[in-house]
Coordinates of C-alpha atoms and ligand atoms in Angstrom, one line a residue:
X28 CA -158.1 -89.4 8.6
X29 CA -159.3 -92.6 10.0
X30 CA -158.1 -94.9 12.8
X31 CA -158.8 -98.5 12.4
X32 CA -159.4 -100.8 15.4
X33 CA -160.5 -103.9 13.7
X34 CA -160.7 -105.8 10.3
X35 CA -163.1 -108.4 11.3
X36 CA -166.9 -108.1 12.1
X37 CA -169.5 -110.4 13.2
X38 CA -173.3 -110.1 12.2
X39 CA -176.2 -112.1 13.5
X40 CA -179.4 -112.3 11.5
X41 CA -182.4 -113.2 13.7
X42 CA -185.6 -114.3 11.6
X43 CA -187.7 -112.8 14.3
X44 CA -186.2 -109.4 14.4
X45 CA -188.5 -108.1 11.7
X46 CA -188.6 -104.3 11.1
X47 CA -191.6 -104.5 8.6
X48 CA -192.9 -106.3 5.6
X49 CA -191.4 -104.8 2.6
X50 CA -193.6 -102.2 1.0
X51 CA -192.3 -101.7 -2.7
X52 CA -192.8 -98.0 -2.3
X53 CA -189.7 -97.8 -0.4
X54 CA -188.0 -98.2 -3.8
X55 CA -189.5 -95.1 -5.4
X56 CA -187.9 -92.4 -7.5
X57 CA -188.7 -88.9 -8.6
X58 CA -189.2 -87.1 -12.0
X59 CA -189.2 -83.3 -11.9
X60 CA -189.5 -80.8 -14.7
X61 CA -186.0 -79.7 -14.1
X62 CA -183.1 -79.5 -16.5
X63 CA -183.0 -82.6 -18.9
X64 CA -185.0 -85.0 -16.6
X65 CA -188.1 -84.8 -18.7
X66 CA -187.1 -83.1 -22.0
X67 CA -184.2 -84.8 -23.6
X68 CA -184.4 -87.4 -20.7
X69 CA -187.5 -89.6 -20.7
X70 CA -189.0 -87.6 -23.5
X71 CA -187.2 -87.2 -26.8
X72 CA -189.6 -87.5 -29.9
X73 CA -186.8 -87.5 -32.4
X74 CA -184.8 -90.3 -30.7
X75 CA -184.7 -93.6 -32.6
X76 CA -186.2 -95.4 -29.6
X77 CA -189.0 -93.0 -29.1
X78 CA -192.7 -94.4 -29.0
X79 CA -195.7 -92.4 -30.3
X80 CA -195.8 -90.3 -27.1
X81 CA -192.2 -89.3 -27.7
X82 CA -190.8 -91.3 -24.8
X83 CA -187.5 -93.1 -25.1
X84 CA -187.9 -96.8 -24.8
X85 CA -184.2 -97.4 -24.1
X86 CA -184.8 -95.2 -21.0
X87 CA -188.0 -97.2 -20.2
X88 CA -185.9 -100.4 -20.2
X89 CA -183.3 -98.9 -17.8
X90 CA -186.0 -97.6 -15.5
X91 CA -187.4 -101.1 -15.3
X92 CA -184.0 -102.6 -14.7
X93 CA -183.5 -100.0 -11.9
X94 CA -186.7 -101.4 -10.2
X95 CA -188.1 -98.0 -9.2
X96 CA -191.6 -98.3 -8.0
X97 CA -193.5 -95.1 -7.1
X98 CA -192.4 -92.0 -9.0
X99 CA -193.0 -88.6 -7.6
X100 CA -194.0 -85.9 -10.1
X101 CA -193.8 -83.1 -11.3
X102 CA -191.5 -81.6 -8.7
X103 CA -189.8 -80.6 -6.5
X104 CA -189.4 -76.8 -6.5
X105 CA -191.0 -76.8 -10.0
X106 CA -194.5 -77.8 -8.6
X107 CA -194.7 -74.6 -6.6
X108 CA -195.4 -72.7 -9.9
X109 CA -197.1 -75.4 -11.8
X110 CA -200.4 -74.8 -13.5
X111 CA -201.5 -78.3 -14.3
X112 CA -204.2 -77.2 -16.7
X113 CA -201.3 -76.0 -19.0
X114 CA -200.1 -79.6 -19.3
X115 CA -203.3 -81.3 -20.7
X116 CA -205.2 -81.2 -23.9
X117 CA -204.0 -80.8 -27.4
X118 CA -200.1 -80.4 -27.4
X119 CA -200.1 -77.7 -29.9
X120 CA -202.3 -75.4 -28.0
X121 CA -200.4 -75.7 -24.7
X122 CA -198.7 -72.6 -23.3
X123 CA -195.0 -72.1 -22.9
X124 CA -194.4 -70.7 -19.3
X125 CA -191.5 -69.5 -17.3
X126 CA -190.3 -71.8 -14.5
X127 CA -189.0 -69.6 -11.8
X128 CA -187.7 -72.4 -9.7
X129 CA -185.1 -73.3 -12.2
X130 CA -185.1 -70.2 -14.3
X131 CA -186.1 -72.1 -17.5
X132 CA -188.9 -72.4 -20.0
X133 CA -191.6 -75.2 -19.6
X134 CA -193.1 -76.2 -22.9
X135 CA -195.7 -78.5 -21.2
X136 CA -195.4 -81.0 -24.0
X137 CA -195.4 -83.6 -21.2
X138 CA -198.1 -83.3 -18.7
X139 CA -200.3 -85.1 -16.5
X140 CA -201.8 -87.6 -19.0
X141 CA -198.6 -88.4 -20.8
X142 CA -196.7 -88.9 -17.4
X143 CA -199.4 -91.3 -16.3
X144 CA -198.9 -93.2 -19.6
X145 CA -195.2 -93.3 -19.1
X146 CA -195.8 -94.7 -15.5
X147 CA -197.8 -97.5 -17.1
X148 CA -195.1 -98.1 -19.5
X149 CA -192.4 -98.5 -16.8
X150 CA -194.8 -100.5 -14.4
X151 CA -194.6 -97.8 -11.8
X152 CA -197.1 -95.9 -9.6
X153 CA -197.6 -92.3 -10.0
X154 CA -197.3 -90.1 -6.8
X155 CA -198.5 -86.6 -7.5
X156 CA -197.5 -83.4 -5.9
X157 CA -200.0 -80.4 -5.8
X158 CA -199.0 -76.7 -6.0
X159 CA -199.3 -75.0 -2.5
X160 CA -196.8 -72.4 -3.5
X161 CA -198.7 -70.1 -5.9
X162 CA -201.9 -72.0 -5.7
X163 CA -204.1 -73.8 -3.2
X164 CA -207.0 -76.0 -2.4
X165 CA -209.1 -75.3 -5.6
X166 CA -206.4 -76.1 -8.0
X167 CA -205.6 -79.3 -5.9
X168 CA -209.2 -80.4 -6.0
X169 CA -209.4 -79.8 -9.7
X170 CA -206.3 -81.8 -10.4
X171 CA -207.8 -84.6 -8.3
X172 CA -211.0 -84.5 -10.2
X173 CA -209.3 -84.5 -13.5
X174 CA -207.0 -87.3 -12.5
X175 CA -209.1 -89.7 -10.4
X176 CA -212.9 -89.1 -11.1
X177 CA -214.1 -91.8 -13.5
X178 CA -216.5 -89.7 -15.7
X179 CA -219.5 -87.4 -15.7
X180 CA -218.0 -84.3 -14.3
X181 CA -216.6 -81.3 -16.0
X182 CA -212.9 -82.2 -15.4
X183 CA -213.1 -86.0 -15.7
X184 CA -215.0 -85.5 -19.0
X185 CA -212.1 -83.1 -20.1
X186 CA -209.6 -86.0 -19.3
X187 CA -211.6 -88.5 -21.4
X188 CA -211.8 -86.0 -24.3
X189 CA -208.1 -85.5 -23.9
X190 CA -207.6 -89.2 -24.6
X191 CA -207.5 -90.8 -21.2
X192 CA -210.8 -92.7 -20.8
X193 CA -209.6 -94.5 -17.6
X194 CA -209.0 -92.5 -14.4
X195 CA -205.3 -92.4 -13.5
X196 CA -206.4 -93.4 -9.9
X197 CA -203.5 -91.6 -8.1
X198 CA -203.3 -92.9 -4.5
X199 CA -200.5 -90.9 -3.0
X200 CA -200.4 -87.1 -3.1
X201 CA -197.8 -84.6 -1.7
X202 CA -199.2 -81.4 -0.3
X203 CA -196.7 -79.0 -1.8
X204 CA -193.0 -79.2 -1.7
X205 CA -190.4 -78.0 0.8
X206 CA -192.6 -75.3 2.1
X207 CA -190.1 -74.6 4.8
X208 CA -187.4 -73.4 2.3
X209 CA -186.9 -69.7 1.6
X210 CA -186.0 -70.7 -2.0
X211 CA -189.4 -72.2 -2.5
X212 CA -192.0 -70.1 -4.5
X213 CA -194.6 -69.1 -1.9
X214 CA -192.8 -70.6 1.1
X215 CA -194.6 -70.3 4.4
X216 CA -194.2 -70.4 8.0
X217 CA -195.0 -73.8 9.7
X218 CA -198.2 -72.3 11.1
X219 CA -199.4 -71.0 7.8
X220 CA -198.4 -74.1 5.9
X221 CA -199.7 -76.5 8.5
X222 CA -203.1 -74.7 8.3
X223 CA -203.1 -74.9 4.5
X224 CA -202.1 -78.5 4.3
X225 CA -204.8 -79.4 6.8
X226 CA -207.4 -77.7 4.8
X227 CA -206.2 -79.0 1.5
X228 CA -206.0 -82.5 2.9
X229 CA -209.5 -82.3 4.4
X230 CA -211.0 -81.1 1.1
X231 CA -209.2 -83.8 -0.9
X232 CA -210.4 -86.6 1.5
X233 CA -213.9 -85.3 1.2
X234 CA -213.5 -86.3 -2.4
X235 CA -211.8 -89.7 -1.6
X236 CA -211.3 -90.7 2.0
X237 CA -208.7 -93.4 1.0
X238 CA -206.1 -91.0 -0.4
X239 CA -202.7 -91.1 1.1
X240 CA -201.5 -87.6 1.8
X241 CA -198.0 -86.3 2.6
X242 CA -197.4 -83.2 4.5
X243 CA -194.1 -81.3 3.9
X244 CA -191.6 -81.9 6.6
X245 CA -188.2 -80.4 6.6
X246 CA -186.0 -80.0 3.5
X247 CA -183.0 -81.2 5.5
X248 CA -181.9 -81.9 9.1
X249 CA -179.8 -78.7 8.9
X250 CA -182.7 -76.5 8.5
X251 CA -183.0 -74.0 11.2
X252 CA -186.6 -74.9 11.9
X253 CA -186.0 -78.7 11.7
X254 CA -188.1 -80.3 14.4
X255 CA -190.2 -77.4 15.3
X256 CA -191.5 -77.3 11.8
X257 CA -192.7 -81.0 11.8
X258 CA -194.2 -80.4 15.3
X259 CA -196.2 -77.3 14.2
X260 CA -197.2 -78.7 10.9
X261 CA -198.4 -81.9 12.4
X262 CA -200.2 -80.2 15.3
X263 CA -202.4 -78.4 12.7
X264 CA -202.7 -81.3 10.2
X265 CA -202.4 -84.5 12.2
X266 CA -205.8 -86.1 11.6
X267 CA -205.9 -85.2 8.0
X268 CA -202.6 -86.4 6.6
X269 CA -200.8 -89.8 6.6
X270 CA -197.3 -89.0 6.1
X271 CA -194.7 -86.4 6.8
X272 CA -191.9 -85.9 4.2
X273 CA -188.3 -85.9 4.7
X274 CA -185.6 -84.7 2.3
X275 CA -181.8 -85.3 2.5
X276 CA -178.9 -84.9 0.1
X277 CA -175.4 -85.7 1.0
X278 CA -172.0 -84.9 -0.6
X279 CA -168.3 -85.3 0.2
X280 CA -167.0 -81.9 1.4
X281 CA -163.4 -80.8 1.8
X282 CA -161.9 -84.2 0.7
X283 CA -163.4 -85.8 4.0
X284 CA -164.3 -89.2 2.6
X285 CA -164.5 -90.7 6.0
X286 CA -167.2 -88.5 7.0
X287 CA -169.0 -88.7 3.7
X288 CA -169.0 -92.6 4.0
X289 CA -170.9 -92.3 7.2
X290 CA -173.6 -90.0 5.9
X291 CA -176.3 -92.5 6.7
X292 CA -175.7 -91.7 10.4
X293 CA -177.2 -88.3 9.7
X294 CA -180.2 -90.0 7.9
X295 CA -180.8 -92.1 10.8
X296 CA -180.8 -89.1 13.2
X297 CA -183.1 -87.4 10.8
X298 CA -185.5 -90.3 11.0
X299 CA -185.4 -90.8 14.6
X300 CA -186.0 -87.0 15.2
X301 CA -189.0 -87.0 13.0
X302 CA -190.4 -90.1 14.5
X303 CA -190.1 -88.8 18.0
X304 CA -191.7 -85.5 17.0
X305 CA -194.6 -87.1 15.2
X306 CA -195.2 -89.4 18.2
X307 CA -194.9 -86.5 20.5
X308 CA -197.8 -84.8 18.5
X309 CA -199.7 -88.0 18.5
X310 CA -199.5 -88.3 22.3
X311 CA -200.4 -84.5 22.7
X312 CA -203.5 -84.9 20.5
X313 CA -204.4 -88.2 22.1
X314 CA -204.5 -89.7 18.6
X315 CA -204.7 -93.4 17.8
X316 CA -203.1 -92.8 14.4
X317 CA -199.4 -93.2 13.6
X318 CA -197.8 -90.9 11.1
X319 CA -195.3 -92.6 8.6
X320 CA -192.4 -90.9 6.9
X321 CA -192.2 -90.4 3.1
X322 CA -188.7 -89.9 2.4
X323 CA -189.5 -88.5 -1.0
X324 CA -186.1 -86.9 -1.8
X325 CA -182.9 -88.5 -0.9
X326 CA -179.6 -88.9 -2.8
X327 CA -176.0 -87.7 -3.2
X328 CA -176.0 -84.2 -4.6
X329 CA -172.9 -81.9 -5.1
X330 CA -175.2 -78.9 -4.3
X331 CA -172.2 -76.6 -3.5
X332 CA -170.8 -77.2 -7.1
X333 CA -174.1 -77.2 -9.1
X334 CA -174.3 -73.3 -9.3
X335 CA -170.9 -73.2 -11.0
X336 CA -171.3 -76.1 -13.4
X337 CA -175.0 -75.6 -14.5
X338 CA -176.0 -74.0 -17.8
X339 CA -177.7 -71.1 -15.8
X340 CA -177.6 -67.6 -17.1
X341 CA -180.1 -64.8 -17.7
X342 CA -181.6 -66.5 -20.8
X343 CA -184.9 -68.5 -20.4
X344 CA -183.9 -71.9 -21.9
X345 CA -185.7 -75.1 -22.5
X346 CA -184.2 -78.1 -20.7
X347 CA -180.8 -76.7 -19.9
X348 CA -178.1 -79.0 -18.5
X349 CA -178.7 -78.6 -14.7
X350 CA -177.7 -80.7 -11.7
X351 CA -176.1 -83.3 -13.9
X352 CA -173.8 -84.8 -11.3
X353 CA -171.5 -87.7 -12.4
X354 CA -171.3 -90.1 -9.6
X355 CA -168.1 -92.1 -8.3
X356 CA -167.8 -95.5 -6.7
X357 CA -167.7 -93.7 -3.3
X358 CA -171.0 -91.9 -4.1
X359 CA -172.5 -95.3 -5.0
X360 CA -171.4 -96.8 -1.7
X361 CA -172.9 -94.1 0.2
X362 CA -176.1 -94.5 -1.8
X363 CA -176.2 -98.2 -1.0
X364 CA -175.7 -97.4 2.6
X365 CA -178.6 -94.9 2.6
X366 CA -180.9 -97.7 1.2
X367 CA -179.8 -99.9 4.0
X368 CA -180.7 -97.2 6.5
X369 CA -184.2 -96.7 4.8
X370 CA -184.8 -100.4 5.0
X371 CA -183.7 -100.5 8.8
X372 CA -186.3 -97.9 9.5
X373 CA -189.0 -99.4 7.3
X374 CA -191.5 -99.6 10.1
X375 CA -191.7 -95.8 10.0
X376 CA -190.3 -94.8 6.5
X377 CA -193.1 -96.3 4.5
X378 CA -192.3 -94.8 1.3
X379 CA -189.1 -93.2 -0.3
X380 CA -188.0 -91.6 -3.6
X381 CA -184.6 -91.3 -4.9
X382 CA -184.1 -87.9 -6.4
X383 CA -184.0 -88.0 -9.2
X384 CA -184.3 -90.5 -12.0
X385 CA -182.8 -89.2 -15.3
X386 CA -180.0 -86.8 -16.0
X387 CA -180.8 -84.5 -13.0
X388 CA -178.7 -86.0 -10.0
X389 CA -179.8 -89.3 -11.5
X390 CA -178.7 -93.0 -11.8
X391 CA -179.6 -92.9 -15.6
X392 CA -177.9 -90.6 -18.0
X393 CA -178.9 -89.8 -21.7
X394 CA -177.6 -87.9 -24.6
X395 CA -179.9 -86.4 -27.2
X396 CA -180.1 -88.7 -30.2
X397 CA -177.6 -91.0 -28.5
X398 CA -177.0 -93.5 -25.7
X399 CA -178.5 -94.0 -22.2
X400 CA -176.3 -95.4 -19.5
X401 CA -176.1 -96.3 -15.9
X402 CA -174.2 -94.3 -13.4
X403 CA -172.4 -95.9 -10.5
X404 CA -175.5 -95.2 -8.2
X405 CA -177.7 -97.4 -10.5
X406 CA -176.2 -100.6 -9.3
X407 CA -176.8 -100.7 -5.5
X408 CA -180.4 -99.3 -6.1
X409 CA -181.3 -101.9 -8.8
X410 CA -179.8 -104.9 -6.9
X411 CA -181.5 -103.9 -3.6
X412 CA -184.9 -103.3 -5.3
X413 CA -184.6 -106.7 -6.9
X414 CA -183.2 -108.8 -4.1
X415 CA -184.9 -107.4 -1.1
X416 CA -188.2 -109.4 -0.8
X417 CA -190.4 -110.4 2.1
X418 CA -189.6 -108.9 5.5
X419 CA -186.8 -106.5 6.5
X420 CA -184.7 -108.0 9.3
X421 CA -182.6 -105.9 11.6
X422 CA -179.3 -107.7 12.2
X423 CA -177.0 -107.4 15.3
X424 CA -173.6 -106.0 14.1
X425 CA -170.5 -106.3 16.2
X426 CA -167.8 -104.2 14.6
X427 CA -165.2 -101.6 15.4
X428 CA -165.4 -97.9 14.7
X429 CA -163.3 -95.2 12.9
X430 CA -163.1 -91.6 13.7
X431 CA -164.9 -89.1 11.6
X432 CA -164.7 -85.3 11.8
X433 CA -168.5 -85.0 11.8
X434 CA -170.0 -87.9 13.6
X435 CA -167.3 -89.0 15.8
X436 CA -166.9 -92.7 16.0
X437 CA -168.8 -94.5 13.2
X438 CA -169.1 -98.2 12.7
X439 CA -166.9 -99.6 9.9
X440 CA -169.7 -101.9 8.6
X441 CA -173.3 -101.4 8.2
X442 CA -175.8 -104.1 7.0
X443 CA -179.4 -105.1 6.7
X444 CA -181.1 -108.4 5.8
X445 CA -184.3 -109.4 4.2
X446 CA -186.2 -112.8 4.1
X447 CA -189.2 -114.0 2.1
X448 CA -191.0 -116.8 3.8
X449 CA -192.9 -117.7 0.6
X450 CA -190.1 -118.1 -1.7
X451 CA -187.4 -119.1 0.9
X452 CA -185.1 -116.5 -0.6
X453 CA -183.1 -114.1 1.7
X454 CA -180.5 -111.4 1.2
X455 CA -177.9 -109.5 3.0
X456 CA -176.7 -106.0 2.1
X457 CA -173.5 -104.6 3.5
X458 CA -171.1 -101.7 3.3
X459 CA -167.6 -101.4 4.4
X460 CA -166.8 -97.8 5.2
X461 CA -163.1 -98.3 5.8
X462 CA -160.8 -96.3 3.5
X463 CA -158.0 -98.8 3.6
X464 CA -158.9 -102.1 5.1
X465 CA -160.7 -105.2 3.9
X466 CA -163.0 -106.6 6.5
X467 CA -163.8 -110.1 7.1
X468 CA -167.4 -110.6 8.1
X469 CA -168.9 -113.6 9.7
X470 CA -172.7 -113.6 9.2
X471 CA -174.6 -116.1 11.3
X472 CA -177.6 -116.7 9.1
X473 CA -178.7 -120.1 10.5
X474 CA -182.1 -118.7 11.3
X475 CA -182.8 -118.2 7.6
X476 CA -182.4 -121.9 6.8
X477 CA -180.5 -121.0 3.6
X478 CA -178.1 -123.7 2.1
X479 CA -176.6 -121.9 -0.9
X480 CA -175.4 -118.6 -2.1
X481 CA -177.2 -117.5 -5.3
X482 CA -175.5 -114.3 -6.0
X483 CA -172.7 -112.4 -4.4
X484 CA -171.9 -109.0 -5.9
X485 CA -169.9 -105.9 -4.9
X486 CA -169.4 -102.4 -6.0
X487 CA -165.7 -101.5 -5.4
X488 CA -162.8 -100.2 -7.3
X489 CA -159.2 -99.4 -6.7
X490 CA -160.1 -95.9 -7.7
X491 CA -163.0 -94.8 -5.4
X492 CA -163.4 -91.8 -7.5
X493 CA -163.9 -93.9 -10.9
X494 CA -167.0 -92.9 -12.7
X495 CA -169.1 -93.9 -15.7
X496 CA -169.0 -91.1 -18.2
X497 CA -170.3 -90.4 -21.7
X498 CA -167.0 -91.5 -23.2
X499 CA -166.6 -94.5 -20.9
X500 CA -170.1 -95.6 -20.0
X501 CA -169.2 -99.0 -18.5
X502 CA -166.0 -98.0 -16.5
X503 CA -167.7 -99.1 -13.3
X504 CA -170.0 -102.0 -12.8
X505 CA -170.8 -104.8 -10.3
X506 CA -168.1 -107.4 -9.7
X507 CA -168.4 -110.8 -8.2
X508 CA -167.8 -110.8 -4.5
X509 CA -165.0 -113.5 -4.5
X510 CA -164.4 -116.0 -1.7
X511 CA -168.0 -115.8 -0.1
X512 CA -168.8 -119.1 1.6
X513 CA -172.0 -120.5 3.4
X514 CA -171.3 -123.4 5.7
X515 CA -173.7 -124.7 8.4
X516 CA -175.5 -121.4 8.7
X517 CA -172.3 -119.3 8.7
X518 CA -171.8 -117.0 5.8
X519 CA -168.3 -115.6 5.5
X520 CA -167.4 -112.7 3.2
X521 CA -164.6 -110.4 2.8
X522 CA -165.7 -106.8 2.0
X523 CA -163.1 -104.7 0.1
X524 CA -162.6 -101.1 1.5
X525 CA -165.1 -98.5 0.4
X526 CA -167.5 -101.1 -0.9
X527 CA -171.2 -102.0 -1.1
X528 CA -172.1 -105.7 -1.5
X529 CA -175.2 -107.9 -1.7
X530 CA -175.7 -111.6 -1.3
X531 CA -178.8 -113.4 -2.0
X532 CA -179.3 -116.9 -0.4
X533 CA -181.6 -119.8 -1.2
Ligands
AHR10 O1 -184.3 -82.6 -6.4 C1 -183.8 -81.3 -6.7 C2 -184.5 -80.3 -5.8 O2 -184.1 -80.4 -4.5 C3 -186.1 -80.3 -5.7 O3 -186.7 -79.6 -6.7 C4 -186.4 -79.7 -4.3 O4 -187.5 -80.2 -3.9 C5 -185.2 -80.0 -3.7 O5 -184.6 -78.8 -3.0

């Protein structure tokens, strides 16, 4: 139950309050061999839009429209049992394996080379994870040689023979996945993992000193080892790695929409804790280097429900329907707010991946032989990726609060701004977390030198639980944010309750 203290807010955008220039990697995504993300998702050879590799081009178009940049691959929990060698070479000779992480069969029909080609098709950058669950340094080095070495070595020549003459030139590598989680195949203590991550990173950088390496941080801020895990892992690996990862999933629990709408407060706490821990290690080690965060899994996920709804049973199946959450307007508003939080912390969160991309807790859904469509969460992601250009600016927000069960008082409005000196374009992204009240927001943008509103859109619906489904694929979409005005440096907008909005100015 929320208590409202105000229905107006004031925001001031200062052109000098720069958080960081935008690194497009903040708009990354994630493709895991899980459920129907790859098979019957991005890949479906029999589909009318499929290309010669079997990739659906209708999905490629939606991925481009979504504006996702780096794509983390091939997992997730899946990577901790992955033998990359199974996934290359003639397709008819690739083995079928059991994937223990998701209790399904992996046919290996899509592997390293095909996925690199798919990334090119979508204009995205491949971010690769290595298996530090069942494997280790040697397999990581082999995959690196296969992927990145130009030619003249056993594995680079194998790649060339397999039809990829050019190296994939993968710059960013994850050293395992969620190694703090007891569910992870081969999970470890922080001491063991930190040592392994350091040795793997040192070896990989001996091959290419410019690689960007991500050590596993915590799987969530509620993990019992949160904080201590990061400290220990970084104490062991600090000089060898560049990023520490963070993963966070949110969901509405027990009908408490007010708390759910304030989920980004947890993400903020998560980021601040990791930053202070990483900086503590930096100081302790007298290092001159600053570790950044790769927030390489974040999203809304109805985790409590997935066991019940998934096609999981004792059979080993290929691409069962798993984690196919259907998202509501409220979910999309929270997702838009999480993006605002990532941007506001972009000085330290250098890279992020929405988990995941297609069918599995995803903004894009597909049916075999049929349509591909946008979930509600597609909209805030695609608009933010398109409009956020130049520098991220941290605005000053004066607004009342409402009471939440989990976070106590939470601000009713959250916002971030961006400005691009080259094009002169700027943008403001806002959420109204109030369950019932429209909020009139006065935004002082005089500093941006803007004279017109180019675009003003909102994601809002009378029914906060409205969704796009297979039967009603366009039930929810962006609407015009009516009544927005810009006069003499003052932008005035009225944000509907439970809404995410974006305005671009010129
Ligand atoms: O994104 C789904 C799963 O969530 C990933 O495989 C894992 O890393 C996380 O627990």
